Amino acid sequence: MTLLPPLPLPSGLHARQLDCNDSTLSYHIIEAGYLGSPLLILLHGFPELAYSWRKIMPSLAAAGYYVVAFDQRGYGRTRGWDARPFHQVDLKTFAQTNLVRDVIVLANALGYHTVNAIIGHDFGCVPASLCALARPDMFSSVILLGHPFFGIPTFAFDTNPQRVEAAARKDPQPDIHEELAKLSQPKKHYRWYYSTAPASDDMSSPSGLKDFLRGYFHLKSADARNDPQPITATTAQELDKLPHYYVMPLHLGMRDTIAQSMTSEEQTNMLQRSQRWLPDSDLQVYVDEFARTAFQGGLNWYRVSTDPALQRDLDIFAGKKMEVPCLFMVGTQDWLLHQTPDTVARMKKACQHFHGPIMVEGAGHWVQQEQPEKVAEEILKFLKGDVRICNTDH
């Protein structure tokens, strides 16, 4: 086994491997604080790593918590996941309930029956939400950064054939992907592109990987001067308002999409601003890790999320509401809040104890990296029960 160089972690953070008898995984964890203190578990998104939490972990640990982030299944230095190519991988191992199991196994291996808060960012919000939904006895609260939770869809109710047929005639549902492709400038949705075989090869080539990741992180940050606006419906015309990193040109991969979006003005913005929150030394961690592992492990999460047959394991939670307190926090310049209509109103319906949204000024999508002090402050307020509630619907 190749010995990897140590990560450039802030003082007080330590990385190690943790093998668990109850899992095929050898977890790569980053920890801060003292084992035995109340536990916080942090779940990263895509294309990220446990390393993405490095900036807020010291503050949380200083407040008396034992803070653990780990490279999730498919990512970084965690080993034991199915790393076979696109057409050979067993996607059932990436099922969302299996991601929840990974967290539960880890908490037990650390010696904990309860977790004070499970905190997710981006796609990490999906297993974080499901942990809290499935095991409110174990996870006392959940904090979601950027990515909303809408609950698990309910089953069809009162399926009288005549009533169902009448409803279908009244409200036919067009294929959104066909409609996007028919736009004057044809588009496709990034989640479905990420679910295709070419996506990993497109993004994983070591040549130009640093420029691609620098552009990707920059364009979704506040530095790119994103100005998110609500969409009113899930139609092609409304989705076309989203930036190209969400609704992509039909015939481009993500690398070319990012390159096309990096106008001379954005190049200047990036060079002047992005070093502030993601210096080259930190960016190099992502470059080195994804050059070694490629992106397919993380992209397998998207394949599961876009295939209804691979989400049947969630049916047992159909219609169940989140019982534990849920805090939703998002950067003011993060378009993820507006990928779907009525995000906050829908979250309020799905969560019995919803708090937020906390809007973080000066942050785009990478909120805990762009504004770590503000994010840590709001997390600690929530954990202490001192949270402001905003009733503004988005």
JSON list of N, CA and C in Angstrom, two decimals, residues 13 42-43 73 124 130 183 198 201 217 276 317 331 341 392:
[
{"chain": "A", "resi": 13, "resn": "LEU", "atom": "N", "xyz": [-6.01, 19.62, 14.67]},
{"chain": "A", "resi": 13, "resn": "LEU", "atom": "CA", "xyz": [-6.70, 18.62, 13.87]},
{"chain": "A", "resi": 13, "resn": "LEU", "atom": "C", "xyz": [-5.75, 17.45, 13.61]},
{"chain": "A", "resi": 42, "resn": "LEU", "atom": "N", "xyz": [-19.40, 15.39, 10.63]},
{"chain": "A", "resi": 42, "resn": "LEU", "atom": "CA", "xyz": [-19.49, 16.30, 9.50]},
{"chain": "A", "resi": 42, "resn": "LEU", "atom": "C", "xyz": [-19.36, 15.51, 8.19]},
{"chain": "A", "resi": 43, "resn": "LEU", "atom": "N", "xyz": [-20.31, 15.73, 7.27]},
{"chain": "A", "resi": 43, "resn": "LEU", "atom": "CA", "xyz": [-20.36, 15.00, 6.01]},
{"chain": "A", "resi": 43, "resn": "LEU", "atom": "C", "xyz": [-20.16, 15.96, 4.84]},
{"chain": "A", "resi": 73, "resn": "ARG", "atom": "N", "xyz": [-17.82, 7.25, 1.54]},
{"chain": "A", "resi": 73, "resn": "ARG", "atom": "CA", "xyz": [-17.72, 6.16, 0.57]},
{"chain": "A", "resi": 73, "resn": "ARG", "atom": "C", "xyz": [-17.57, 6.73, -0.84]},
{"chain": "A", "resi": 124, "resn": "GLY", "atom": "N", "xyz": [-23.52, 15.92, 0.97]},
{"chain": "A", "resi": 124, "resn": "GLY", "atom": "CA", "xyz": [-23.44, 15.35, 2.31]},
{"chain": "A", "resi": 124, "resn": "GLY", "atom": "C", "xyz": [-24.68, 15.59, 3.13]},
{"chain": "A", "resi": 130, "resn": "LEU", "atom": "N", "xyz": [-30.98, 11.84, 6.12]},
{"chain": "A", "resi": 130, "resn": "LEU", "atom": "CA", "xyz": [-31.53, 10.50, 6.29]},
{"chain": "A", "resi": 130, "resn": "LEU", "atom": "C", "xyz": [-31.11, 9.89, 7.63]},
{"chain": "A", "resi": 183, "resn": "LEU", "atom": "N", "xyz": [-34.59, 23.69, -26.01]},
{"chain": "A", "resi": 183, "resn": "LEU", "atom": "CA", "xyz": [-34.38, 25.13, -25.85]},
{"chain": "A", "resi": 183, "resn": "LEU", "atom": "C", "xyz": [-33.58, 25.67, -27.03]},
{"chain": "A", "resi": 198, "resn": "PRO", "atom": "N", "xyz": [-19.51, 8.93, -19.48]},
{"chain": "A", "resi": 198, "resn": "PRO", "atom": "CA", "xyz": [-18.39, 9.82, -19.84]},
{"chain": "A", "resi": 198, "resn": "PRO", "atom": "C", "xyz": [-18.00, 10.82, -18.76]},
{"chain": "A", "resi": 201, "resn": "ASP", "atom": "N", "xyz": [-14.49, 10.29, -16.83]},
{"chain": "A", "resi": 201, "resn": "ASP", "atom": "CA", "xyz": [-13.34, 10.45, -17.72]},
{"chain": "A", "resi": 201, "resn": "ASP", "atom": "C", "xyz": [-13.16, 11.91, -18.12]},
{"chain": "A", "resi": 217, "resn": "PHE", "atom": "N", "xyz": [-14.56, 25.53, -8.26]},
{"chain": "A", "resi": 217, "resn": "PHE", "atom": "CA", "xyz": [-14.75, 26.12, -6.93]},
{"chain": "A", "resi": 217, "resn": "PHE", "atom": "C", "xyz": [-15.03, 27.62, -7.05]},
{"chain": "A", "resi": 276, "resn": "ARG", "atom": "N", "xyz": [-7.98, 34.02, -1.27]},
{"chain": "A", "resi": 276, "resn": "ARG", "atom": "CA", "xyz": [-8.40, 34.43, 0.09]},
{"chain": "A", "resi": 276, "resn": "ARG", "atom": "C", "xyz": [-8.96, 33.26, 0.89]},
{"chain": "A", "resi": 317, "resn": "PHE", "atom": "N", "xyz": [-39.69, 5.05, 4.52]},
{"chain": "A", "resi": 317, "resn": "PHE", "atom": "CA", "xyz": [-39.82, 6.35, 5.19]},
{"chain": "A", "resi": 317, "resn": "PHE", "atom": "C", "xyz": [-40.79, 7.27, 4.47]},
{"chain": "A", "resi": 331, "resn": "GLY", "atom": "N", "xyz": [-25.34, 30.15, 1.78]},
{"chain": "A", "resi": 331, "resn": "GLY", "atom": "CA", "xyz": [-24.72, 31.40, 1.37]},
{"chain": "A", "resi": 331, "resn": "GLY", "atom": "C", "xyz": [-25.68, 32.25, 0.56]},
{"chain": "A", "resi": 341, "resn": "PRO", "atom": "N", "xyz": [-38.44, 25.19, -6.96]},
{"chain": "A", "resi": 341, "resn": "PRO", "atom": "CA", "xyz": [-39.30, 26.25, -6.42]},
{"chain": "A", "resi": 341, "resn": "PRO", "atom": "C", "xyz": [-39.65, 26.00, -4.95]},
{"chain": "A", "resi": 392, "resn": "THR", "atom": "N", "xyz": [-38.89, 34.06, 5.78]},
{"chain": "A", "resi": 392, "resn": "THR", "atom": "CA", "xyz": [-38.92, 34.40, 4.36]},
{"chain": "A", "resi": 392, "resn": "THR", "atom": "C", "xyz": [-38.89, 33.13, 3.53]}
]
